[in-house]
Short mmCIF file of C-alpha atoms in Angstrom, two decimals:
data_model
loop_
_atom_site.label_atom_id
_atom_site.label_comp_id
_atom_site.label_asym_id
_atom_site.label_seq_id
_atom_site.Cartn_x
_atom_site.Cartn_y
_atom_site.Cartn_z
CA MET A 2 82.43 102.85 116.09
CA ARG A 3 81.57 101.79 119.34
CA LEU A 4 83.10 103.04 123.44
CA GLY A 5 86.23 101.22 123.80
CA GLU A 6 86.80 99.71 120.33
CA THR A 7 90.05 101.94 119.74
CA LEU A 8 92.14 100.52 122.49
CA GLY A 9 90.43 97.48 124.32
CA PRO A 10 91.47 95.26 121.13
CA PRO A 11 95.16 96.30 121.00
CA VAL A 12 94.87 96.71 125.07
CA ARG A 13 94.25 92.78 124.94
CA ARG A 14 96.94 91.84 122.44
CA PHE A 15 99.71 93.78 124.56
CA VAL A 16 98.46 92.23 127.88
CA ASP A 17 98.12 88.45 125.48
CA ASP A 18 101.12 88.75 123.77
CA LEU A 19 103.89 90.29 126.47
CA THR A 20 102.66 88.16 129.36
CA PRO A 21 103.83 84.83 128.79
CA ALA A 22 107.57 86.38 127.80
CA LEU A 23 107.26 88.03 130.65
CA ALA A 24 106.41 85.78 133.03
CA ARG A 25 108.72 83.13 131.88
CA LEU A 26 111.63 85.95 133.06
CA SER A 27 109.98 86.51 136.18
CA PRO A 28 107.16 84.15 137.38
CA ARG A 29 106.08 86.74 139.64
CA ILE A 30 104.54 89.32 136.74
CA THR A 31 101.13 88.53 136.05
CA GLU A 32 98.81 89.66 133.27
CA ARG A 33 97.72 92.45 135.65
CA ASP A 34 101.02 93.62 135.67
CA VAL A 35 101.24 94.00 132.36
CA ALA A 36 97.72 95.37 131.71
CA VAL A 37 99.27 98.30 134.28
CA GLU A 38 102.10 98.51 131.77
CA ALA A 39 99.63 99.42 128.69
CA PHE A 40 98.27 101.50 131.33
CA ASP A 41 101.10 103.82 131.65
CA ILE A 42 102.27 103.85 128.67
CA VAL A 43 98.16 105.16 126.92
CA ALA A 44 97.80 107.63 129.92
CA SER A 45 101.55 109.12 129.24
CA PHE A 46 100.15 110.18 125.93
CA VAL A 47 96.77 111.24 127.21
CA ASP A 48 98.72 112.93 128.62
CA ALA A 49 101.13 114.70 126.42
CA ASP A 50 98.65 117.25 125.42
CA SER A 51 97.57 117.96 129.49
CA ARG A 52 93.82 117.96 127.67
CA HIS A 53 92.55 114.57 129.19
CA THR A 54 89.20 114.73 127.00
CA ASP A 55 86.35 113.16 127.87
CA ASP A 56 86.45 110.41 124.04
CA GLU A 57 90.67 109.84 125.62
CA LEU A 58 89.55 108.88 128.97
CA SER A 59 85.98 107.21 127.56
CA GLU A 60 88.32 104.69 126.51
CA VAL A 61 90.85 104.39 128.86
CA ILE A 62 87.94 103.28 130.80
CA VAL A 63 86.72 101.14 128.87
CA ALA A 64 89.68 99.46 127.68
CA PHE A 65 90.99 99.04 131.40
CA ALA A 66 88.35 98.23 133.84
CA PRO A 67 88.87 94.85 133.41
CA TRP A 68 92.13 94.41 135.14
CA LEU A 69 91.92 97.99 137.21
CA ASP A 70 88.88 97.68 140.14
CA HIS A 71 88.80 101.93 140.15
CA LEU A 72 88.08 102.08 136.83
CA VAL A 73 84.61 99.96 136.61
CA GLY A 74 81.92 102.13 136.57
CA ALA A 75 83.46 105.59 136.86
CA SER A 76 82.90 108.43 134.65
CA PRO A 77 85.45 111.06 132.09
CA ALA A 78 84.68 113.56 135.10
CA GLN A 79 85.45 111.25 137.90
CA VAL A 80 89.26 110.53 136.60
CA ARG A 81 89.90 113.59 136.15
CA ASP A 82 88.97 115.25 139.09
CA SER A 83 91.28 112.22 140.66
CA GLY A 84 94.51 113.36 139.11
CA MET A 85 95.65 110.18 137.80
CA LEU A 86 96.66 111.05 134.23
CA ASP A 87 98.47 113.83 136.01
CA GLY A 88 102.28 114.48 135.01
CA LYS A 89 102.25 111.21 133.13
CA ARG A 90 103.38 112.47 129.71
CA ALA A 91 106.41 112.10 131.60
CA TRP A 92 106.45 108.23 132.55
CA LYS A 93 107.61 107.82 128.96
CA TYR A 94 110.98 109.60 129.27
CA GLN A 95 112.15 106.65 130.80
CA LEU A 96 113.36 102.89 129.66
CA PRO A 97 110.23 101.09 130.63
CA SER A 98 111.05 98.86 133.40
CA MET A 99 109.33 95.97 131.14
CA PHE A 100 110.93 96.56 128.19
CA GLU A 101 114.11 96.72 129.89
CA VAL A 102 113.89 92.80 131.30
CA LEU A 103 112.88 91.86 127.86
CA VAL A 104 115.48 93.93 126.20
CA ALA A 105 118.33 92.27 128.98
CA ALA A 106 116.69 88.52 128.04
CA ASP A 107 116.50 89.28 124.05
CA ARG A 108 120.70 90.01 124.38
CA ARG A 109 121.13 86.89 126.32
CA ASN A 110 118.65 84.28 124.29
CA GLY A 111 119.01 85.90 120.65
CA THR A 112 115.15 86.11 121.17
CA ARG A 113 113.05 89.67 119.99
CA ASP A 114 110.36 89.72 122.21
CA SER A 115 111.47 93.76 123.04
CA TRP A 116 110.54 94.44 119.26
CA ARG A 117 106.62 92.53 119.73
CA TYR A 118 106.52 95.56 122.56
CA TYR A 119 107.71 97.83 120.66
CA GLU A 120 105.30 97.40 117.97
CA ALA A 121 102.48 96.80 120.11
CA ALA A 122 103.56 99.75 122.41
CA MET A 123 103.72 102.30 119.64
CA LEU A 124 100.22 101.10 118.49
CA LEU A 125 98.86 101.90 121.66
CA ALA A 126 100.61 105.84 120.83
CA HIS A 127 99.16 105.98 117.78
CA LEU A 128 96.21 104.69 118.69
CA VAL A 129 95.85 107.17 121.26
CA CYS A 130 97.11 110.70 119.82
CA SER A 131 94.24 109.09 116.89
CA LEU A 132 91.50 109.60 119.28
CA ASP A 133 91.73 113.81 119.26
CA ASP A 134 90.66 115.37 115.35
CA HIS A 135 93.82 116.71 115.20
CA PRO A 136 97.19 115.06 117.82
CA ALA A 137 99.10 118.35 118.96
CA ALA A 138 102.58 118.86 118.52
CA GLU A 139 103.71 117.47 121.78
CA GLU A 140 102.14 114.35 120.99
CA LEU A 141 103.27 114.00 117.58
CA ARG A 142 107.22 114.68 119.35
CA ASP A 143 106.38 112.61 121.77
CA LEU A 144 105.62 109.91 119.83
CA ASP A 145 109.22 110.50 118.28
CA ALA A 146 110.62 110.89 121.49
CA PHE A 147 109.33 107.24 122.92
CA ARG A 148 110.21 105.24 119.86
CA SER A 149 113.57 106.96 119.77
CA LEU A 150 114.39 105.65 123.16
CA LEU A 151 112.76 102.22 122.70
CA LEU A 152 114.72 101.56 119.52
CA GLY A 153 118.03 102.68 121.05
CA ALA A 154 117.62 100.81 123.74
CA MET A 155 117.50 97.59 121.45
CA ARG A 156 120.79 98.78 119.12
CA ASP A 157 122.44 99.32 122.18
CA VAL A 158 122.25 95.82 122.62
CA GLY A 159 122.16 94.37 119.33
CA VAL A 160 119.27 93.70 118.84
CA THR A 161 117.78 93.76 115.55
CA PRO A 162 114.36 94.30 113.86
CA PRO A 163 112.56 91.87 112.09
CA PHE A 164 113.46 93.99 108.74
CA THR A 165 116.83 93.40 105.96
CA ARG A 166 118.51 97.52 105.72
CA GLY A 167 120.30 98.05 102.95
CA PRO A 168 123.75 99.86 103.91
CA SER A 169 124.22 102.87 105.64
CA ARG A 170 123.13 105.47 103.31
CA SER A 171 126.11 109.00 103.45
CA GLY A 172 122.99 111.20 103.42
CA THR A 173 123.59 112.66 99.86
CA ASP A 174 123.18 111.23 96.34
CA GLY A 175 127.01 112.62 95.72
CA GLY A 176 126.06 114.44 92.64
CA ALA A 177 124.38 113.37 90.56
CA GLY A 178 121.93 115.43 88.79
CA THR A 179 118.56 116.29 88.57
CA ALA A 180 117.77 115.47 85.11
CA PRO A 181 114.67 114.72 84.08
CA LEU A 182 113.45 111.33 84.67
CA GLN A 183 109.89 109.98 82.96
CA VAL A 184 108.86 106.78 84.16
CA PRO A 185 108.53 104.07 81.66
CA GLU A 186 104.78 102.98 81.82
CA ALA A 187 106.25 99.32 81.90
CA ALA A 188 107.86 100.08 85.24
CA GLU A 189 106.39 98.69 88.08
CA PRO A 190 105.58 100.98 91.17
CA PRO A 191 108.52 100.42 93.95
CA GLU A 192 106.89 97.51 96.68
CA LYS A 193 105.33 98.79 99.96
CA GLU A 194 108.08 98.56 102.47
CA PRO A 195 107.39 98.75 106.60
CA VAL A 196 107.66 102.45 107.64
CA GLU A 197 109.55 101.61 110.19
CA GLU A 198 111.81 100.14 107.45
CA VAL A 199 112.49 103.79 106.08
CA LEU A 200 112.42 104.95 108.74
CA ALA A 201 115.13 103.09 110.12
CA GLU A 202 117.47 104.23 107.01
CA LEU A 203 116.71 108.49 107.48
CA GLU A 204 117.79 107.96 110.82
CA GLU A 205 120.90 105.95 109.22
CA LEU A 206 121.77 109.10 107.59
CA VAL A 207 124.81 111.09 108.27
CA GLY A 208 124.04 114.59 110.45
CA LEU A 209 120.64 115.97 108.75
CA ALA A 210 119.17 115.65 112.45
CA GLY A 211 116.57 118.70 112.13
CA VAL A 212 115.90 117.13 108.82
CA LYS A 213 115.13 113.76 110.64
CA GLY A 214 112.87 115.21 113.35
CA GLU A 215 110.57 117.22 110.60
CA VAL A 216 110.54 113.96 108.72
CA LYS A 217 109.56 111.83 111.21
CA LEU A 218 106.94 114.71 112.92
CA VAL A 219 105.15 114.30 108.91
CA ALA A 220 105.01 110.22 109.48
CA ASN A 221 103.82 110.54 112.88
CA LEU A 222 101.06 112.74 111.42
CA LEU A 223 100.23 110.64 108.27
CA GLN A 224 100.19 107.62 110.75
CA VAL A 225 97.63 108.88 112.94
CA GLN A 226 95.50 110.31 110.11
CA ARG A 227 95.13 106.47 109.23
CA LEU A 228 94.72 105.21 111.59
CA ARG A 229 91.76 107.98 111.86
CA ARG A 230 90.53 107.22 108.40
CA GLN A 231 90.62 102.96 108.93
CA ARG A 232 87.78 104.25 111.72
CA GLY A 233 85.67 106.59 109.87
CA LEU A 234 86.52 109.64 111.96
CA PRO A 235 87.43 112.41 110.00
CA VAL A 236 90.51 113.55 109.05
CA VAL A 237 91.63 117.39 109.33
CA GLU A 238 93.35 117.45 105.69
CA GLY A 239 96.07 119.96 104.81
CA SER A 240 98.48 120.15 102.34
CA ARG A 241 101.23 117.21 102.29
CA HIS A 242 103.50 119.14 99.25
CA LEU A 243 106.89 120.62 100.92
CA VAL A 244 109.65 122.96 100.39
CA PHE A 245 113.13 121.75 100.57
CA THR A 246 115.86 124.35 101.03
CA GLY A 247 119.74 124.34 100.91
CA ASN A 248 123.48 124.34 99.34
CA PRO A 249 123.71 121.12 96.57
CA GLY A 250 124.44 117.99 98.03
CA THR A 251 122.65 118.15 101.73
CA GLY A 252 120.77 115.23 100.92
CA LYS A 253 117.85 116.60 99.58
CA THR A 254 117.23 114.20 97.13
CA THR A 255 118.11 111.37 99.29
CA VAL A 256 115.31 112.52 102.06
CA ALA A 257 113.08 113.13 98.86
CA ARG A 258 113.17 109.32 97.69
CA LEU A 259 112.80 108.58 101.64
CA LEU A 260 109.29 110.60 101.31
CA ALA A 261 108.32 109.25 98.91
CA ARG A 262 108.71 105.93 100.25
CA ILE A 263 107.11 106.85 103.22
CA TYR A 264 104.21 108.32 101.72
CA HIS A 265 103.56 104.81 99.70
CA ALA A 266 103.64 103.17 103.14
CA LEU A 267 101.40 105.45 104.64
CA ASP A 268 98.44 105.03 101.98
CA VAL A 269 99.40 108.68 100.74
CA VAL A 270 100.21 108.04 97.60
CA PRO A 271 99.17 104.60 95.69
CA LYS A 272 102.51 104.06 93.63
CA GLY A 273 105.44 105.25 95.76
CA GLN A 274 107.49 106.47 93.07
CA LEU A 275 109.60 109.81 92.92
CA VAL A 276 110.35 111.78 89.55
CA GLU A 277 112.93 114.35 89.62
CA THR A 278 113.10 117.20 86.99
CA ASP A 279 114.04 120.71 87.09
CA ARG A 280 113.55 123.47 84.83
CA SER A 281 114.73 122.36 81.55
CA GLY A 282 112.32 119.49 81.88
CA LEU A 283 109.64 121.85 82.81
CA VAL A 284 109.88 124.80 80.45
CA ALA A 285 110.00 124.78 76.06
CA GLY A 286 111.07 128.12 73.95
CA TYR A 287 107.82 128.18 71.80
CA VAL A 288 104.69 128.82 72.80
CA GLY A 289 101.78 126.20 73.55
CA GLN A 290 104.49 122.70 74.74
CA THR A 291 105.68 124.08 77.94
CA ALA A 292 102.15 122.89 79.16
CA ILE A 293 102.58 119.57 77.06
CA LYS A 294 106.07 118.70 79.35
CA VAL A 295 104.89 119.94 82.18
CA ARG A 296 101.29 117.67 81.60
CA GLU A 297 103.73 114.87 80.46
CA VAL A 298 106.17 114.94 83.60
CA VAL A 299 103.34 115.65 86.00
CA THR A 300 101.70 112.57 84.83
CA SER A 301 105.02 110.43 84.90
CA ALA A 302 104.69 111.34 89.14
CA ILE A 303 101.47 110.78 89.69
CA GLY A 304 101.08 108.10 92.98
CA GLY A 305 103.61 109.50 93.92
CA VAL A 306 105.90 111.94 94.63
CA LEU A 307 107.71 115.20 91.78
CA LEU A 308 110.86 116.50 93.12
CA ILE A 309 111.48 119.89 91.34
CA ASP A 310 115.32 121.17 91.94
CA GLU A 311 116.13 124.65 91.58
CA ALA A 312 112.64 125.70 91.15
CA TYR A 313 113.14 129.06 91.92
CA ALA A 314 114.69 128.83 88.35
CA LEU A 315 111.29 128.56 86.92
CA ALA A 316 110.09 132.02 88.59
CA ARG A 317 112.89 133.60 86.75
CA GLY A 318 112.93 135.37 83.25
CA ASP A 319 111.28 138.48 81.73
CA GLY A 320 107.86 138.57 79.59
CA ARG A 321 108.99 136.48 76.93
CA ASP A 322 109.75 133.56 79.50
CA PHE A 323 107.77 130.42 80.16
CA GLY A 324 109.04 129.90 83.34
CA GLN A 325 106.19 131.22 84.69
CA GLU A 326 103.75 129.48 81.92
CA ALA A 327 105.15 126.14 83.86
CA ILE A 328 104.56 127.32 87.27
CA ASP A 329 100.45 128.51 86.34
CA THR A 330 100.62 124.69 84.78
CA LEU A 331 101.79 122.96 87.84
CA VAL A 332 99.70 124.66 89.79
CA LYS A 333 96.51 123.42 88.45
CA LEU A 334 97.69 120.09 87.87
CA MET A 335 98.51 120.09 91.64
CA GLU A 336 94.75 120.73 92.31
CA ASP A 337 93.63 118.10 89.76
CA HIS A 338 95.72 115.66 91.53
CA ARG A 339 95.55 116.50 95.35
CA ASP A 340 94.90 112.92 96.53
CA ASP A 341 97.39 111.08 94.45
CA LEU A 342 100.42 113.83 94.37
CA VAL A 343 103.17 114.46 96.05
CA VAL A 344 105.56 117.78 95.19
CA ILE A 345 108.92 118.58 97.02
CA ALA A 346 110.55 121.94 95.58
CA ALA A 347 113.93 122.08 96.61
CA GLY A 348 116.55 124.86 96.01
CA TYR A 349 118.62 128.31 98.28
CA LEU A 350 116.20 129.00 101.01
CA ASP A 351 115.74 133.00 99.54
CA GLU A 352 115.49 131.95 96.09
CA MET A 353 112.55 129.94 97.38
CA ALA A 354 110.93 132.16 98.76
CA ASP A 355 111.12 133.92 95.12
CA PHE A 356 109.51 130.65 93.80
CA VAL A 357 105.93 130.85 96.15
CA ASP A 358 105.24 134.12 95.59
CA SER A 359 104.99 133.40 92.11
CA ASN A 360 101.78 132.61 92.05
CA PRO A 361 98.95 132.62 94.58
CA GLY A 362 98.11 129.30 95.00
CA LEU A 363 101.81 128.14 95.71
CA ARG A 364 101.93 129.57 99.20
CA SER A 365 98.97 127.63 101.02
CA ARG A 366 100.71 124.86 98.65
CA PHE A 367 103.39 125.38 99.88
CA PRO A 368 102.36 125.47 103.94
CA LYS A 369 105.72 123.41 105.23
CA THR A 370 109.74 124.37 104.82
CA ILE A 371 112.35 121.63 104.87
CA GLU A 372 116.15 123.37 105.60
CA PHE A 373 118.50 121.52 105.30
CA PRO A 374 121.79 122.87 107.07
CA ASP A 375 125.23 122.43 105.10
CA TYR A 376 127.37 119.39 106.54
CA THR A 377 130.19 120.57 109.14
CA ASP A 378 133.56 118.88 108.44
CA ASP A 379 132.95 115.82 111.29
CA GLU A 380 129.86 115.14 109.03
CA LEU A 381 132.35 115.54 105.32
CA VAL A 382 134.73 112.72 107.41
CA ALA A 383 132.19 110.47 107.87
CA ILE A 384 130.30 110.87 104.65
CA PHE A 385 133.97 110.40 102.91
CA CYS A 386 134.73 107.23 105.29
CA SER A 387 130.97 105.64 104.29
CA MET A 388 131.68 105.85 100.31
CA CYS A 389 135.30 104.33 101.19
CA GLU A 390 133.30 101.38 103.05
CA THR A 391 130.57 101.13 100.34
CA SER A 392 133.37 100.95 97.81
CA HIS A 393 135.82 98.97 99.92
CA TYR A 394 138.41 101.01 100.33
CA THR A 395 140.57 101.72 103.76
CA PRO A 396 141.78 104.57 104.32
CA THR A 397 144.63 105.34 106.74
CA ASP A 398 144.36 107.23 109.74
CA ASP A 399 147.33 109.53 107.49
CA ALA A 400 144.67 109.55 105.20
CA VAL A 401 141.78 111.04 107.05
CA ALA A 402 143.37 113.21 108.88
CA SER A 403 144.48 114.40 105.19
CA VAL A 404 140.78 114.46 103.96
CA ARG A 405 139.81 116.72 107.39
CA ALA A 406 142.38 119.01 106.56
CA TRP A 407 141.20 119.10 102.99
CA PHE A 408 137.31 119.48 104.08
CA GLU A 409 138.50 122.39 107.10
CA ALA A 410 140.61 123.88 104.14
CA GLN A 411 137.51 124.54 101.60
CA PRO A 412 135.70 128.37 101.77
CA ARG A 413 132.05 128.28 102.91
CA GLY A 414 129.84 129.80 101.37
CA LYS A 415 126.41 130.02 99.07
CA GLY A 416 126.57 126.92 96.70
CA PHE A 417 128.52 125.38 99.03
CA GLY A 418 128.98 121.59 97.77
CA ASN A 419 128.58 119.47 100.23
CA GLY A 420 128.33 115.48 99.18
CA ARG A 421 128.95 116.62 96.50
CA LEU A 422 132.36 118.07 97.55
CA VAL A 423 132.69 114.64 98.75
CA ARG A 424 131.93 113.13 96.17
CA ASN A 425 134.89 114.62 93.96
CA LEU A 426 137.61 114.31 96.60
CA PHE A 427 136.73 110.69 96.51
CA GLU A 428 136.88 109.98 92.87
CA ASP A 429 140.06 112.14 92.76
CA ALA A 430 141.51 109.77 95.71
CA VAL A 431 140.20 106.49 93.93
CA ALA A 432 142.16 107.97 90.69
CA ARG A 433 145.37 108.78 92.18
CA GLN A 434 145.60 105.72 94.26
CA ALA A 435 145.16 103.59 90.96
CA SER A 436 147.66 105.02 89.59
CA ARG A 437 150.12 104.58 93.01
CA VAL A 438 148.67 100.89 93.00
CA VAL A 439 149.71 100.16 89.38
CA ALA A 440 153.40 100.97 89.62
CA ILE A 441 152.96 97.95 92.06
CA ASP A 442 154.33 94.16 90.06
CA THR A 443 151.97 92.36 92.38
CA PRO A 444 150.13 94.32 94.99
CA THR A 445 148.56 92.65 97.79
CA ASP A 446 144.85 92.45 98.67
CA GLU A 447 145.79 95.18 101.51
CA GLN A 448 147.70 97.46 98.91
CA LEU A 449 144.31 97.44 95.99
CA VAL A 450 142.53 98.33 99.19
CA ALA A 451 143.93 101.08 101.21
CA LEU A 452 144.32 104.77 100.39
CA GLU A 453 147.07 106.70 101.80
CA ARG A 454 147.80 109.94 102.65
CA ASP A 455 149.39 110.68 99.28
CA ASP A 456 146.64 109.31 97.35
CA VAL A 457 143.89 112.60 99.12
CA PRO A 458 144.47 115.90 96.83
CA PRO A 459 146.75 118.44 98.12
CA LEU A 460 145.24 121.33 99.15
CA PRO A 461 144.57 124.43 97.27
CA ALA A 462 147.91 126.84 96.51
CA SER A 463 146.55 129.38 98.37
CA THR A 464 145.95 127.73 102.09
#
């Protein structure tokens, strides 16, 4: 690509798209003012890793010379020596003034000009990161911090993105099993979605702050890599397979589904379906059958993501067990389909180390582990209330207090049920509520949906 083609056109679009909206709100704002805003965005990401390479500075010079006279005829060395970009990284840590103006106007007028700013600014940020052969961790973290800052400001005043999201999610499947899932050949692949829509759903999950951060870093890296491919630049390829560790019910399956959609949105996989399985879906009881079962399951996941729950169980057993055969077959198929298959292996932390060590090829193929912590009592209560809302039940304050006491009384340790425990408690409470309401001759709508303190199961006798 010619010099300036990476940043030049999107900088021009930023200026052309936002100048009219800003000028309507403040007639003193000029095209040059908006160009300076774009410069600040770009400069803050160039400075994220403090390197200021010649490639980055050359792009900055060509892109902004039409508005900034001091860049005309400048060389990268001159810009670097001037210190023009030094300390710019911190600029993105506070809301940009022009963005604040647009957010305030959107709140008053019901417009969405701040969303246009957001999309144009994030494109510039990702493009700056794509100028490096491999973006630094600081750049990826800054991408997420800048995104969260802008989205949070819009969310606080009720400016919604131009897509529709479903109801808030609890962050866990509530204990749904992981029986082997075969995708019917006639099934349509999931529709590709805007990555921002999927990330918004991720953000709505209860808890999981560390998990969300890791997933967003993965998404940022993939977006930068996609931009480099689109420009014909080399990409430092790495394994996209992941290990999820944590107790049951901590949201591993939910996050795996969202990751499959993110991978699809960013063209990592062509279809984006999630196929769930476990040891029983991969291991047979007779010689020669295990490899066949593994191939069938992997084939159903090609073009998407394969989630293997309790993957450590494959590495257990004696010489007569076929779990090792399943692992060896899986490793070969992961290599054969490295461009159109992502595998996520899930299970307890210590046991997953045994799984990764069970085949020399596994550790290099699973370089990244994401740990899912147990939910706090507050988060468990929030998940319970979310289930109530989704199912159109209204718990009283006394009922919520009883739910909290119930969770606080549960022993915590390895195998703590988390979201599955919440699902069981919710279903038990609904059943007890039904037994109470059925005795009412003509229950009102309020009585039909109310969960009261007596509907919450009593605490264990030992407490």
